[in-house]
mmCIF file of N, CA and C and ligand atoms in Angstrom:
data_model
loop_
_atom_site.group_PDB
_atom_site.id
_atom_site.type_symbol
_atom_site.label_atom_id
_atom_site.label_comp_id
_atom_site.label_asym_id
_atom_site.label_seq_id
_atom_site.Cartn_x
_atom_site.Cartn_y
_atom_site.Cartn_z
ATOM 1 N N UNK A 1 -0.722 18.389 3.745
ATOM 2 C CA UNK A 1 -1.734 18.172 2.703
ATOM 3 C C UNK A 1 -1.539 16.798 2.058
ATOM 4 N N UNK A 2 -0.284 16.483 1.795
ATOM 5 C CA UNK A 2 0.021 15.222 1.127
ATOM 6 C C UNK A 2 -0.422 14.034 1.958
ATOM 7 N N UNK A 3 -0.300 14.153 3.278
ATOM 8 C CA UNK A 3 -0.512 12.985 4.124
ATOM 9 C C UNK A 3 -1.969 12.596 4.232
ATOM 10 N N UNK A 4 -2.856 13.442 3.841
ATOM 11 C CA UNK A 4 -4.254 13.036 3.858
ATOM 12 C C UNK A 4 -4.481 11.878 2.910
ATOM 13 N N UNK A 5 -3.625 11.732 1.921
ATOM 14 C CA UNK A 5 -3.763 10.625 0.979
ATOM 15 C C UNK A 5 -3.477 9.291 1.645
ATOM 16 N N UNK A 6 -2.760 9.333 2.756
ATOM 17 C CA UNK A 6 -2.408 8.101 3.445
ATOM 18 C C UNK A 6 -3.313 7.816 4.630
ATOM 19 N N UNK A 7 -4.278 8.678 4.886
ATOM 20 C CA UNK A 7 -5.006 8.611 6.151
ATOM 21 C C UNK A 7 -5.760 7.300 6.325
ATOM 22 N N UNK A 8 -6.131 6.633 5.234
ATOM 23 C CA UNK A 8 -6.874 5.400 5.361
ATOM 24 C C UNK A 8 -5.956 4.179 5.412
ATOM 25 N N UNK A 9 -4.661 4.401 5.374
ATOM 26 C CA UNK A 9 -3.721 3.298 5.424
ATOM 27 C C UNK A 9 -3.044 3.295 6.778
ATOM 28 N N UNK A 10 -2.918 2.124 7.350
ATOM 29 C CA UNK A 10 -2.427 2.052 8.711
ATOM 30 C C UNK A 10 -0.918 2.238 8.809
ATOM 31 N N UNK A 11 -0.196 1.474 8.043
ATOM 32 C CA UNK A 11 1.243 1.440 8.227
ATOM 33 C C UNK A 11 1.940 1.604 6.879
ATOM 34 N N UNK A 12 2.221 2.814 6.573
ATOM 35 C CA UNK A 12 2.873 3.087 5.303
ATOM 36 C C UNK A 12 4.165 3.835 5.578
ATOM 37 N N UNK A 13 5.233 3.342 5.021
ATOM 38 C CA UNK A 13 6.519 4.011 5.152
ATOM 39 C C UNK A 13 6.885 4.617 3.801
ATOM 40 N N UNK A 14 7.134 5.880 3.811
ATOM 41 C CA UNK A 14 7.557 6.527 2.580
ATOM 42 C C UNK A 14 9.037 6.243 2.374
ATOM 43 N N UNK A 15 9.355 5.676 1.258
ATOM 44 C CA UNK A 15 10.729 5.280 1.008
ATOM 45 C C UNK A 15 11.500 6.328 0.238
ATOM 46 N N UNK A 16 10.820 6.978 -0.652
ATOM 47 C CA UNK A 16 11.554 7.885 -1.509
ATOM 48 C C UNK A 16 10.607 8.950 -2.038
ATOM 49 N N UNK A 17 11.073 10.159 -2.001
ATOM 50 C CA UNK A 17 10.322 11.240 -2.614
ATOM 51 C C UNK A 17 11.250 11.910 -3.615
ATOM 52 N N UNK A 18 10.824 11.924 -4.837
ATOM 53 C CA UNK A 18 11.642 12.503 -5.888
ATOM 54 C C UNK A 18 10.945 13.746 -6.408
ATOM 55 N N UNK A 19 11.557 14.868 -6.220
ATOM 56 C CA UNK A 19 10.966 16.122 -6.668
ATOM 57 C C UNK A 19 11.635 16.546 -7.964
ATOM 58 N N UNK A 20 10.820 16.652 -8.981
ATOM 59 C CA UNK A 20 11.336 17.121 -10.247
ATOM 60 C C UNK A 20 10.616 18.411 -10.604
ATOM 61 N N UNK A 21 10.909 18.892 -11.765
ATOM 62 C CA UNK A 21 10.409 20.216 -12.115
ATOM 63 C C UNK A 21 8.887 20.302 -12.094
ATOM 64 N N UNK A 22 8.249 19.289 -12.636
ATOM 65 C CA UNK A 22 6.780 19.361 -12.703
ATOM 66 C C UNK A 22 6.103 18.212 -11.971
ATOM 67 N N UNK A 23 6.882 17.272 -11.474
ATOM 68 C CA UNK A 23 6.262 16.155 -10.777
ATOM 69 C C UNK A 23 6.957 15.875 -9.448
ATOM 70 N N UNK A 24 6.197 15.296 -8.536
ATOM 71 C CA UNK A 24 6.752 14.783 -7.288
ATOM 72 C C UNK A 24 6.356 13.315 -7.220
ATOM 73 N N UNK A 25 7.325 12.444 -7.227
ATOM 74 C CA UNK A 25 7.049 11.011 -7.170
ATOM 75 C C UNK A 25 7.285 10.518 -5.756
ATOM 76 N N UNK A 26 6.289 9.857 -5.184
ATOM 77 C CA UNK A 26 6.405 9.334 -3.833
ATOM 78 C C UNK A 26 6.292 7.813 -3.908
ATOM 79 N N UNK A 27 7.318 7.136 -3.454
ATOM 80 C CA UNK A 27 7.288 5.673 -3.383
ATOM 81 C C UNK A 27 7.109 5.286 -1.932
ATOM 82 N N UNK A 28 6.101 4.489 -1.643
ATOM 83 C CA UNK A 28 5.816 4.115 -0.269
ATOM 84 C C UNK A 28 5.619 2.610 -0.191
ATOM 85 N N UNK A 29 5.708 2.122 1.029
ATOM 86 C CA UNK A 29 5.641 0.684 1.240
ATOM 87 C C UNK A 29 4.748 0.415 2.435
ATOM 88 N N UNK A 30 3.885 -0.570 2.304
ATOM 89 C CA UNK A 30 3.042 -0.977 3.427
ATOM 90 C C UNK A 30 3.872 -1.855 4.340
ATOM 91 N N UNK A 31 3.929 -1.511 5.612
ATOM 92 C CA UNK A 31 4.818 -2.223 6.529
ATOM 93 C C UNK A 31 4.091 -3.157 7.483
ATOM 94 N N UNK A 32 2.777 -3.216 7.396
ATOM 95 C CA UNK A 32 2.056 -4.103 8.303
ATOM 96 C C UNK A 32 2.387 -5.554 7.984
ATOM 97 N N UNK A 33 2.528 -6.369 9.015
ATOM 98 C CA UNK A 33 2.888 -7.763 8.827
ATOM 99 C C UNK A 33 1.670 -8.673 8.843
ATOM 100 N N UNK A 34 0.555 -8.148 9.210
ATOM 101 C CA UNK A 34 -0.655 -8.954 9.194
ATOM 102 C C UNK A 34 -1.836 -8.055 8.890
ATOM 103 N N UNK A 35 -2.922 -8.697 8.512
ATOM 104 C CA UNK A 35 -4.091 -7.931 8.142
ATOM 105 C C UNK A 35 -5.338 -8.746 8.434
ATOM 106 N N UNK A 36 -6.424 -8.096 8.800
ATOM 107 C CA UNK A 36 -7.673 -8.824 9.026
ATOM 108 C C UNK A 36 -8.297 -9.257 7.698
ATOM 109 N N UNK A 37 -8.728 -10.492 7.672
ATOM 110 C CA UNK A 37 -9.357 -11.024 6.470
ATOM 111 C C UNK A 37 -10.779 -10.476 6.359
ATOM 112 N N UNK A 38 -11.132 -9.917 5.237
ATOM 113 C CA UNK A 38 -12.497 -9.383 5.075
ATOM 114 C C UNK A 38 -13.535 -10.484 4.906
ATOM 115 N N UNK A 39 -13.090 -11.693 4.609
ATOM 116 C CA UNK A 39 -14.036 -12.772 4.369
ATOM 117 C C UNK A 39 -14.488 -13.449 5.644
ATOM 118 N N UNK A 40 -13.535 -13.886 6.480
ATOM 119 C CA UNK A 40 -13.914 -14.641 7.673
ATOM 120 C C UNK A 40 -13.485 -13.939 8.953
ATOM 121 N N UNK A 41 -12.762 -12.864 8.864
ATOM 122 C CA UNK A 41 -12.394 -12.110 10.041
ATOM 123 C C UNK A 41 -11.124 -12.576 10.720
ATOM 124 N N UNK A 42 -10.504 -13.606 10.196
ATOM 125 C CA UNK A 42 -9.257 -14.073 10.784
ATOM 126 C C UNK A 42 -8.164 -13.030 10.548
ATOM 127 N N UNK A 43 -7.142 -13.109 11.367
ATOM 128 C CA UNK A 43 -5.997 -12.241 11.138
ATOM 129 C C UNK A 43 -4.916 -13.055 10.451
ATOM 130 N N UNK A 44 -4.561 -12.634 9.288
ATOM 131 C CA UNK A 44 -3.608 -13.397 8.502
ATOM 132 C C UNK A 44 -2.258 -12.720 8.484
ATOM 133 N N UNK A 45 -1.226 -13.528 8.636
ATOM 134 C CA UNK A 45 0.118 -13.009 8.465
ATOM 135 C C UNK A 45 0.823 -13.781 7.356
ATOM 136 N N UNK A 46 0.018 -14.469 6.567
ATOM 137 C CA UNK A 46 0.576 -15.267 5.479
ATOM 138 C C UNK A 46 0.644 -14.393 4.228
ATOM 139 N N UNK A 47 1.826 -13.915 4.001
ATOM 140 C CA UNK A 47 1.990 -13.006 2.874
ATOM 141 C C UNK A 47 2.017 -13.810 1.582
ATOM 142 N N UNK A 48 1.167 -13.441 0.695
ATOM 143 C CA UNK A 48 0.986 -14.221 -0.527
ATOM 144 C C UNK A 48 1.696 -13.574 -1.708
ATOM 145 N N UNK A 49 1.985 -12.337 -1.602
ATOM 146 C CA UNK A 49 2.631 -11.679 -2.727
ATOM 147 C C UNK A 49 2.645 -10.186 -2.515
ATOM 148 N N UNK A 50 3.088 -9.516 -3.499
ATOM 149 C CA UNK A 50 3.171 -8.071 -3.409
ATOM 150 C C UNK A 50 2.543 -7.458 -4.644
ATOM 151 N N UNK A 51 2.197 -6.244 -4.534
ATOM 152 C CA UNK A 51 1.599 -5.580 -5.673
ATOM 153 C C UNK A 51 1.966 -4.109 -5.628
ATOM 154 N N UNK A 52 1.948 -3.550 -6.771
ATOM 155 C CA UNK A 52 2.122 -2.108 -6.879
ATOM 156 C C UNK A 52 0.782 -1.494 -7.229
ATOM 157 N N UNK A 53 0.525 -0.363 -6.694
ATOM 158 C CA UNK A 53 -0.651 0.327 -7.177
ATOM 159 C C UNK A 53 -0.425 1.824 -7.060
ATOM 160 N N UNK A 54 -0.871 2.516 -8.054
ATOM 161 C CA UNK A 54 -0.831 3.970 -7.936
ATOM 162 C C UNK A 54 -1.920 4.388 -6.977
ATOM 163 N N UNK A 55 -1.579 5.167 -5.993
ATOM 164 C CA UNK A 55 -2.537 5.509 -4.952
ATOM 165 C C UNK A 55 -3.358 6.739 -5.315
ATOM 166 N N UNK A 56 -2.696 7.739 -5.771
ATOM 167 C CA UNK A 56 -3.435 8.971 -6.007
ATOM 168 C C UNK A 56 -2.655 9.869 -6.938
ATOM 169 N N UNK A 57 -3.382 10.631 -7.659
ATOM 170 C CA UNK A 57 -2.785 11.705 -8.427
ATOM 171 C C UNK A 57 -3.230 13.012 -7.797
ATOM 172 N N UNK A 58 -2.283 13.715 -7.286
ATOM 173 C CA UNK A 58 -2.590 14.965 -6.614
ATOM 174 C C UNK A 58 -1.802 16.079 -7.284
ATOM 175 N N UNK A 59 -2.129 17.251 -6.913
ATOM 176 C CA UNK A 59 -1.343 18.391 -7.363
ATOM 177 C C UNK A 59 -1.007 19.225 -6.137
ATOM 178 N N UNK A 60 0.261 19.444 -5.937
ATOM 179 C CA UNK A 60 0.715 20.233 -4.799
ATOM 180 C C UNK A 60 1.628 21.326 -5.316
ATOM 181 N N UNK A 61 1.279 22.539 -5.006
ATOM 182 C CA UNK A 61 2.102 23.690 -5.378
ATOM 183 C C UNK A 61 2.460 23.664 -6.867
ATOM 184 N N UNK A 62 1.484 23.293 -7.674
ATOM 185 C CA UNK A 62 1.702 23.321 -9.104
ATOM 186 C C UNK A 62 2.403 22.109 -9.677
ATOM 187 N N UNK A 63 2.808 21.190 -8.780
ATOM 188 C CA UNK A 63 3.458 19.978 -9.261
ATOM 189 C C UNK A 63 2.472 18.823 -9.213
ATOM 190 N N UNK A 64 2.626 17.948 -10.150
ATOM 191 C CA UNK A 64 1.812 16.736 -10.168
ATOM 192 C C UNK A 64 2.461 15.739 -9.216
ATOM 193 N N UNK A 65 1.662 15.215 -8.292
ATOM 194 C CA UNK A 65 2.191 14.268 -7.308
ATOM 195 C C UNK A 65 1.705 12.869 -7.655
ATOM 196 N N UNK A 66 2.626 11.964 -7.855
ATOM 197 C CA UNK A 66 2.285 10.580 -8.160
ATOM 198 C C UNK A 66 2.750 9.712 -7.001
ATOM 199 N N UNK A 67 1.812 9.041 -6.357
ATOM 200 C CA UNK A 67 2.131 8.194 -5.213
ATOM 201 C C UNK A 67 1.980 6.738 -5.626
ATOM 202 N N UNK A 68 3.003 5.969 -5.406
ATOM 203 C CA UNK A 68 2.918 4.550 -5.709
ATOM 204 C C UNK A 68 3.151 3.757 -4.434
ATOM 205 N N UNK A 69 2.233 2.856 -4.157
ATOM 206 C CA UNK A 69 2.321 2.031 -2.960
ATOM 207 C C UNK A 69 2.773 0.628 -3.343
ATOM 208 N N UNK A 70 3.751 0.135 -2.621
ATOM 209 C CA UNK A 70 4.097 -1.272 -2.730
ATOM 210 C C UNK A 70 3.429 -1.973 -1.564
ATOM 211 N N UNK A 71 2.423 -2.743 -1.854
ATOM 212 C CA UNK A 71 1.639 -3.361 -0.798
ATOM 213 C C UNK A 71 1.885 -4.855 -0.705
ATOM 214 N N UNK A 72 1.262 -5.465 0.294
ATOM 215 C CA UNK A 72 1.360 -6.899 0.472
ATOM 216 C C UNK A 72 -0.002 -7.522 0.269
ATOM 217 N N UNK A 73 0.021 -8.684 -0.313
ATOM 218 C CA UNK A 73 -1.212 -9.435 -0.485
ATOM 219 C C UNK A 73 -1.177 -10.587 0.499
ATOM 220 N N UNK A 74 -2.249 -10.729 1.254
ATOM 221 C CA UNK A 74 -2.285 -11.757 2.285
ATOM 222 C C UNK A 74 -3.168 -12.919 1.855
ATOM 223 N N UNK A 75 -2.841 -14.075 2.439
ATOM 224 C CA UNK A 75 -3.612 -15.276 2.161
ATOM 225 C C UNK A 75 -4.419 -15.610 3.414
ATOM 226 N N UNK A 76 -5.691 -15.845 3.232
ATOM 227 C CA UNK A 76 -6.557 -16.187 4.360
ATOM 228 C C UNK A 76 -6.020 -17.410 5.077
ATOM 229 N N UNK A 77 -5.983 -17.348 6.421
ATOM 230 C CA UNK A 77 -5.423 -18.437 7.202
ATOM 231 C C UNK A 77 -6.415 -19.548 7.503
ATOM 232 N N UNK A 78 -7.664 -19.392 7.118
ATOM 233 C CA UNK A 78 -8.687 -20.384 7.416
ATOM 234 C C UNK A 78 -8.933 -21.252 6.184
ATOM 235 N N UNK A 79 -8.873 -22.584 6.348
ATOM 236 C CA UNK A 79 -9.091 -23.461 5.183
ATOM 237 C C UNK A 79 -10.425 -23.195 4.498
ATOM 238 N N UNK A 80 -11.450 -22.900 5.302
ATOM 239 C CA UNK A 80 -12.769 -22.646 4.711
ATOM 240 C C UNK A 80 -12.774 -21.366 3.875
ATOM 241 N N UNK A 81 -11.740 -20.591 4.084
ATOM 242 C CA UNK A 81 -11.671 -19.347 3.312
ATOM 243 C C UNK A 81 -11.387 -19.581 1.844
ATOM 244 N N UNK A 82 -11.029 -20.822 1.502
ATOM 245 C CA UNK A 82 -10.837 -21.133 0.099
ATOM 246 C C UNK A 82 -9.645 -20.429 -0.515
ATOM 247 N N UNK A 83 -8.565 -20.318 0.244
ATOM 248 C CA UNK A 83 -7.357 -19.660 -0.232
ATOM 249 C C UNK A 83 -7.643 -18.270 -0.763
ATOM 250 N N UNK A 84 -8.495 -17.588 -0.099
ATOM 251 C CA UNK A 84 -8.834 -16.231 -0.459
ATOM 252 C C UNK A 84 -7.607 -15.331 -0.217
ATOM 253 N N UNK A 85 -7.352 -14.478 -1.111
ATOM 254 C CA UNK A 85 -6.301 -13.490 -0.891
ATOM 255 C C UNK A 85 -6.925 -12.107 -0.815
ATOM 256 N N UNK A 86 -6.266 -11.262 -0.090
ATOM 257 C CA UNK A 86 -6.765 -9.896 0.042
ATOM 258 C C UNK A 86 -5.600 -8.975 0.292
ATOM 259 N N UNK A 87 -5.858 -7.732 0.200
ATOM 260 C CA UNK A 87 -4.792 -6.749 0.392
ATOM 261 C C UNK A 87 -5.196 -5.761 1.471
HETATM 262 ZN ZN1 LIG B 101 -10.047 -15.440 6.378
#
């Protein structure tokens, strides 16, 4: 059930799952080294930074599930892209 939350992400590695009395905290990391640019279609492997984002709030078996993704921000590899960044 939990993994449906990741179905739209290609390469996610779960690093840590912490189960507490009322919450389940899942820390995950995006492991892809490159990503297609939505602006010009180039494939970029120029990592520009990282970001955290809460992915979903779910409830499983009465526990609140908090998923946090550590993702990568990529920089468009095409000069015409205007240093566009995307995730
Ligand atoms: Zn691009």
